[in-house]
mmCIF file of C-alpha atoms in Angstrom:
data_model
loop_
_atom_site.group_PDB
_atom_site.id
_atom_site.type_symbol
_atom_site.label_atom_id
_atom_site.label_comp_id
_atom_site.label_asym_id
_atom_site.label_seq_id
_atom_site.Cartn_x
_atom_site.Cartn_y
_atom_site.Cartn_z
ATOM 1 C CA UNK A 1474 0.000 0.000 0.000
ATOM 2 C CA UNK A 1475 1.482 3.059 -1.178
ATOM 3 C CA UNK A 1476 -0.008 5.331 1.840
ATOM 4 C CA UNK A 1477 0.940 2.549 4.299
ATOM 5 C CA UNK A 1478 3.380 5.028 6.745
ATOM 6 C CA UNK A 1479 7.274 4.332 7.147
ATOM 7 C CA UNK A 1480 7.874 2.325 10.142
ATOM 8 C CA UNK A 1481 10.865 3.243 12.486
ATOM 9 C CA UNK A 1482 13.185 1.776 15.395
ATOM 10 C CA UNK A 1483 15.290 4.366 16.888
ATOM 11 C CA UNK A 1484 18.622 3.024 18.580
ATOM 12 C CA UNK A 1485 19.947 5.071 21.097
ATOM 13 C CA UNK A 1486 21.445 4.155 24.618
ATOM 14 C CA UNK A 1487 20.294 7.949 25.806
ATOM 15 C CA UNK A 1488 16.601 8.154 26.847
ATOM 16 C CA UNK A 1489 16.847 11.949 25.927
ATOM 17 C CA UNK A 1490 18.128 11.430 22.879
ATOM 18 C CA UNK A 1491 15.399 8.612 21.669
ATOM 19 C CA UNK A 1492 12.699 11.251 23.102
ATOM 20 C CA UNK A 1493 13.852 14.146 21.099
ATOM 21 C CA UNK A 1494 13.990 11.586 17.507
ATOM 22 C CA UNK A 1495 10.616 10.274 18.129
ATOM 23 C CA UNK A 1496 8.989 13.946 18.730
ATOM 24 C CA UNK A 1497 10.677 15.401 16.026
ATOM 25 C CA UNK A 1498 9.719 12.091 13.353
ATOM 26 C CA UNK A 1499 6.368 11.949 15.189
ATOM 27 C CA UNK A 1500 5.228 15.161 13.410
ATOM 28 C CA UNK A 1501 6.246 14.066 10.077
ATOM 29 C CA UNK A 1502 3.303 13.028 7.636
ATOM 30 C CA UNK A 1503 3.851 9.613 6.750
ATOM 31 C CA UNK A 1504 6.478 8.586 9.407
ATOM 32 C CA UNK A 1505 5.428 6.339 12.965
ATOM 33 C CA UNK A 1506 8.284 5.142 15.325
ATOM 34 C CA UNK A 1507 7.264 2.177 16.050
ATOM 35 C CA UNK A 1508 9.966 1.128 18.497
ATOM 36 C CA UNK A 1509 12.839 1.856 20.619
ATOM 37 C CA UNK A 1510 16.183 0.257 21.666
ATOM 38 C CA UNK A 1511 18.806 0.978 24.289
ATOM 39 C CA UNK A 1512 21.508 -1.182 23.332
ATOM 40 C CA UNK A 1513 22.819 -2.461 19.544
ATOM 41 C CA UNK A 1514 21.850 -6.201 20.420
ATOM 42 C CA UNK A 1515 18.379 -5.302 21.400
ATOM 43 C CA UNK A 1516 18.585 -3.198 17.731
ATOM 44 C CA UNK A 1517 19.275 -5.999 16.200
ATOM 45 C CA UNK A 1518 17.022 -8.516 17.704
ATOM 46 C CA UNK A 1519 14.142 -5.793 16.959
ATOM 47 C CA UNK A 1520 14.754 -4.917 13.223
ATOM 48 C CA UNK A 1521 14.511 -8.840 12.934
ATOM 49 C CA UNK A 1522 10.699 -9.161 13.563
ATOM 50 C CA UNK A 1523 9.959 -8.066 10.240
ATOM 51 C CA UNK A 1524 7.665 -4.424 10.862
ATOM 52 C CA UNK A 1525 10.547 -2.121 10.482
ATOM 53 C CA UNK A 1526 11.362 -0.127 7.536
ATOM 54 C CA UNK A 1527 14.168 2.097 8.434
ATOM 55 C CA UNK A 1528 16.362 1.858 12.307
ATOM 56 C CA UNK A 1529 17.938 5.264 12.962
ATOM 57 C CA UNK A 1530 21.334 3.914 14.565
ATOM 58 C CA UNK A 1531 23.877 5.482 17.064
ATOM 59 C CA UNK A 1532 27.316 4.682 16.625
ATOM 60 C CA UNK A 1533 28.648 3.992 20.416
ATOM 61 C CA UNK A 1534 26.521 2.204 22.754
ATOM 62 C CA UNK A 1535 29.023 2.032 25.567
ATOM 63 C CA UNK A 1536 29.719 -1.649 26.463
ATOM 64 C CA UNK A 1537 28.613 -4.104 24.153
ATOM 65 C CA UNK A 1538 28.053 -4.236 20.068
ATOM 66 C CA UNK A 1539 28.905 -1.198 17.812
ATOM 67 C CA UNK A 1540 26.270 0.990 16.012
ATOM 68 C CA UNK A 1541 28.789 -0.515 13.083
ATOM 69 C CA UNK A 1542 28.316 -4.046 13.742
ATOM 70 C CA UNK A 1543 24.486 -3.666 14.632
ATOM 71 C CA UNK A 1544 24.178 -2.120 11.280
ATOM 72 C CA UNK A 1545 26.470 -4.791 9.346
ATOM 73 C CA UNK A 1546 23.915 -7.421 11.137
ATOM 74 C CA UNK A 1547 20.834 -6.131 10.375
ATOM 75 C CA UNK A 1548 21.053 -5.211 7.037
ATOM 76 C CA UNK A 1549 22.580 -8.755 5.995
ATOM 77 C CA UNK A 1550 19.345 -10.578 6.721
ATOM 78 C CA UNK A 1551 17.094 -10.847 3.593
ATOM 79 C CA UNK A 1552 14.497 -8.201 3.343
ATOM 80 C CA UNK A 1553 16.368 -5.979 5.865
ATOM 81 C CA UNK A 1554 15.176 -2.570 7.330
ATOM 82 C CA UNK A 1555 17.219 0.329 5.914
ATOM 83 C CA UNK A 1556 19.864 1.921 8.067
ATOM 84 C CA UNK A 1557 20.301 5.751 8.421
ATOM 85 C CA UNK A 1558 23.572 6.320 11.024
ATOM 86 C CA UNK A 1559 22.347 9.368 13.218
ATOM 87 C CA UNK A 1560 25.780 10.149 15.359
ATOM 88 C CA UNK A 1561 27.783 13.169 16.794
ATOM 89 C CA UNK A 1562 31.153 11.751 14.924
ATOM 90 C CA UNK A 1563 32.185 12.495 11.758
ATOM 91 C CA UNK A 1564 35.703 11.202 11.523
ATOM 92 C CA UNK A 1565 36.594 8.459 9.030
ATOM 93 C CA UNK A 1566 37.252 6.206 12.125
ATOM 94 C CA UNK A 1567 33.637 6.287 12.451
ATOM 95 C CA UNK A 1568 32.218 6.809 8.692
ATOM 96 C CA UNK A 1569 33.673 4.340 6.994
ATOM 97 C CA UNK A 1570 32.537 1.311 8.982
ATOM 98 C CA UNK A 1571 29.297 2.171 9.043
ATOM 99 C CA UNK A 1572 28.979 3.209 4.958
ATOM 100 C CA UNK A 1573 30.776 -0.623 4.608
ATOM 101 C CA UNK A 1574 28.727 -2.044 6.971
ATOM 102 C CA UNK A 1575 25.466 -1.116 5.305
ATOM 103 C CA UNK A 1576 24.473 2.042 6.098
ATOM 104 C CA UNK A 1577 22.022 3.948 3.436
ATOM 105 C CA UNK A 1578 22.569 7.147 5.087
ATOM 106 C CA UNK A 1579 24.883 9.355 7.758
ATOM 107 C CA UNK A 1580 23.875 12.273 9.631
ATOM 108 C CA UNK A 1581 24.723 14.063 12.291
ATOM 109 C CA UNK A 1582 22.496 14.803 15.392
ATOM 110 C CA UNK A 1583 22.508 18.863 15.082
ATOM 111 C CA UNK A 1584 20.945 17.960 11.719
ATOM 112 C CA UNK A 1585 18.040 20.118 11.073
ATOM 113 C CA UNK A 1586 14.741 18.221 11.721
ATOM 114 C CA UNK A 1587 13.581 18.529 8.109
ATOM 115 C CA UNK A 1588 16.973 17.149 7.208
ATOM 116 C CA UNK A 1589 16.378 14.363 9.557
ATOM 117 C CA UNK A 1590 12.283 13.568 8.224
ATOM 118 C CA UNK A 1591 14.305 13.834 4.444
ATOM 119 C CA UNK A 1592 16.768 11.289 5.318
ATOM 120 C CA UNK A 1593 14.155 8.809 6.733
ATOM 121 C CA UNK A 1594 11.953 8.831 3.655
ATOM 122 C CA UNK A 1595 15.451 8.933 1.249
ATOM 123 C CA UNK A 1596 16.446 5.843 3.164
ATOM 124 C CA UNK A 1597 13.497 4.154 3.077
ATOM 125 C CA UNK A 1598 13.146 4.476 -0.819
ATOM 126 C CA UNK A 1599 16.399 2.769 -0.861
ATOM 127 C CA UNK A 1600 18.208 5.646 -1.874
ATOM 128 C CA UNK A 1601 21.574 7.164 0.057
ATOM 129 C CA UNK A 1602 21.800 10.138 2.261
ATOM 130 C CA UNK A 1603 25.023 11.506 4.147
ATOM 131 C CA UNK A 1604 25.454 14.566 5.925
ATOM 132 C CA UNK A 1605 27.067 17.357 4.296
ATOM 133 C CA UNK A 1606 30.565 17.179 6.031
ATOM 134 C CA UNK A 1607 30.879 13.146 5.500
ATOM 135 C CA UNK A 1608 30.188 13.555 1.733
ATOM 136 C CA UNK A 1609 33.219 15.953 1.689
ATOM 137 C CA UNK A 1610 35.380 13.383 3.932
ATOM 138 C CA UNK A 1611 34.681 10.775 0.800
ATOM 139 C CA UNK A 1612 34.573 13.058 -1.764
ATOM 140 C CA UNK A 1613 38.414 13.749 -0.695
ATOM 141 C CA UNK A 1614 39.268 10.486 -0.301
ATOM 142 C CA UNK A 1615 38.734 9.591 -3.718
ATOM 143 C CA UNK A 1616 40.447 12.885 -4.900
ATOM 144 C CA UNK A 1617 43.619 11.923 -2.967
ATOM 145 C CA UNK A 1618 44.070 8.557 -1.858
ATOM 146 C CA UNK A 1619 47.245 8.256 -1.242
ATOM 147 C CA UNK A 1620 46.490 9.957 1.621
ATOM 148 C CA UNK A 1621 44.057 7.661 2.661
ATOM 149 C CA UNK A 1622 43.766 4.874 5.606
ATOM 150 C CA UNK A 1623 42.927 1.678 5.202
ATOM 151 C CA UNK A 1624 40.552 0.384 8.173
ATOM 152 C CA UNK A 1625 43.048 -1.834 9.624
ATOM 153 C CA UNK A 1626 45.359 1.280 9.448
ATOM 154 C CA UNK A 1627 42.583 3.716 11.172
ATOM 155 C CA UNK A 1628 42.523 0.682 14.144
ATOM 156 C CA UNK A 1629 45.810 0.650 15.151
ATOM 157 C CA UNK A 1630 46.623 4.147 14.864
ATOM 158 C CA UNK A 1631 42.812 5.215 16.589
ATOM 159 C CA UNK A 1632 44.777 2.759 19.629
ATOM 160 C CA UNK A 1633 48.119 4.345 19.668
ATOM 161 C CA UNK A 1634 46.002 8.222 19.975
ATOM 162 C CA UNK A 1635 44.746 6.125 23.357
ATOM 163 C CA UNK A 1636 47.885 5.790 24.873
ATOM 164 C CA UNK A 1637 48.818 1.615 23.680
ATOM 165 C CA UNK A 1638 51.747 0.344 23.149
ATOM 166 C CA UNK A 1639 52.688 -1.440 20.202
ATOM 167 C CA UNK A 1640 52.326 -4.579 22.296
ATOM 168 C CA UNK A 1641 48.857 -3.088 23.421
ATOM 169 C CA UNK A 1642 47.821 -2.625 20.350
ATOM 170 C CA UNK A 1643 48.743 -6.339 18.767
ATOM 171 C CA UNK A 1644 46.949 -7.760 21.790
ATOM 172 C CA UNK A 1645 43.895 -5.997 21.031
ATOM 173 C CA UNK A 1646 43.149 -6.388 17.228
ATOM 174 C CA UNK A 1647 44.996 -10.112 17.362
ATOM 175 C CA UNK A 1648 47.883 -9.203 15.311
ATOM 176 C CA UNK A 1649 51.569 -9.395 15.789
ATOM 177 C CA UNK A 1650 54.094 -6.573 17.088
ATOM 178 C CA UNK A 1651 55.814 -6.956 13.980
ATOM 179 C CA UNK A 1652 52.252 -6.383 11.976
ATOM 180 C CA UNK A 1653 51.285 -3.161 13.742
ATOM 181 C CA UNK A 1654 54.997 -1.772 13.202
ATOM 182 C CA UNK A 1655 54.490 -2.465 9.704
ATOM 183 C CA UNK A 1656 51.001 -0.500 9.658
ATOM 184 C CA UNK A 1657 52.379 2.417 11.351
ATOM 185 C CA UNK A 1658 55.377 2.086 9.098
ATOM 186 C CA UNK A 1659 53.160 2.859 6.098
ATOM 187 C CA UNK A 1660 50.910 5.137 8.388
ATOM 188 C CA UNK A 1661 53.919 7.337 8.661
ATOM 189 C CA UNK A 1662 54.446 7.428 4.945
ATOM 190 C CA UNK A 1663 51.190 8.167 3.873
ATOM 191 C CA UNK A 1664 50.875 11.637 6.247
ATOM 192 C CA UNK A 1665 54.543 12.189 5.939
ATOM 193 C CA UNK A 1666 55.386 12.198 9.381
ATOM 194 C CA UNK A 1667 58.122 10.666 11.384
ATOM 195 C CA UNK A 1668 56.948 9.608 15.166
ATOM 196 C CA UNK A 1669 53.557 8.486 16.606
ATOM 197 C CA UNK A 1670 52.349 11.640 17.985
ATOM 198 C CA UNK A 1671 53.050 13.347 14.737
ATOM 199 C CA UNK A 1672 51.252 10.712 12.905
ATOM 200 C CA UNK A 1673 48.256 10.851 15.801
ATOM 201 C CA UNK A 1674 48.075 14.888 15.556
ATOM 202 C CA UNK A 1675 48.364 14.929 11.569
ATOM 203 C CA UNK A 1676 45.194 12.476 11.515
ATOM 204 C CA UNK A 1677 43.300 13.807 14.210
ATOM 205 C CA UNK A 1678 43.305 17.019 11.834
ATOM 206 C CA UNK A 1679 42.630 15.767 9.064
ATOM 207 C CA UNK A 1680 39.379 13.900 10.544
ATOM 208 C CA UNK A 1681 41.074 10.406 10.032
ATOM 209 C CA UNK A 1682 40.833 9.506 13.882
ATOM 210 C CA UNK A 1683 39.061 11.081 16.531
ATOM 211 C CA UNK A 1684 40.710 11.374 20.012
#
């Protein structure tokens, strides 16, 4: 039925957050939320009932599953609900799994609302949406990418802005010392810098990583 309204799950761990997406989608012709979730598992489990066109996803849900990996679940199921990313980050740490995880759209939460109701209905005609300052991100990428990350890369180097060691770092993404010294090896070529904090400062600038 072509009147039948867009149905929507809005994934958020912050109460206050959730409220303020359901009263601003709530006012939009054609658009019912028609359920909420707190953490990325329960986002997952949800969009799999089958009476969800479109889950509005947060990135960082504190302990547990990434808005990333939600995302990358739900939208590999047959039939899947469309995924539009709503999230304060815009780095490429945070863009880039999501877009290759199955996102159909990025925006940012100070969106305008009518930019928020657009991206909902653009989403849910299978169509792709992404906030202004993420286009630009891409769009640059493809202009110069020698200067670009790959996502292991944007791992161990969004580690080393934390404070690991190389050790640290090769325990947490299962790789060995001599691995991650060859990705920063290549890190440091590609933003033509010569230490780790240069590398972490260079990046952080240029919207790579976030700290």
């Amino acid at each position: 039925m072509t009147d039948a309204p867009v149905r929507l799950l809005l994934a958020d761990d912050h109460p206050v957050v959730r409220a303020g997406l359901r009263a601003v989608l709530e006012t939009e012709p054609g658009l019912a939320v028609v359920a909420e979730a707190a953490t990325a598992e329960a986002a997952v489990a949800r969009a799999a009932a089958g009476d969800i066109d479109v889950v509005l996803m947060d990135l960082q849900f504190g302990k547990g599953m990434t808005g990333a990996e939600a995302t990358a679940a739900i939208t590999a199921r047959p039939g899947a609900p469309r995924v539009v990313v709503v999230t304060t980050y815009d780095s490429d740490a945070d863009t880039l799994p999501a877009i290759e995880a199955g996102a159909t759209g990025y925006l940012l939460k100070d969106a305008p609302p009518e930019d928020l109701a657009a991206a909902v209905r653009t989403a849910a005609a299978g169509r792709t949406t992404l906030a202004p300052a993420v286009a630009h991100r891409l769009m640059n990428r493809l202009r110069a990418p020698g200067t670009t990350l790959t996502r292991r890369e944007t791992e161990v180097l969004t580690l080393v802005a934390r404070g690991l060691s190389n050790q640290a770092v090769a325990h947490r993404l299962h790789l060995t010392e001599g691995t991650v010294k060859s990705h920063l090896a290549r890190i440091f070529t590609k933003l033509d810098v010569d230490s780790r904090t240069a590398a972490v400062a260079t990046a952080v600038d240029l919207g790579l990583i976030r700290r």
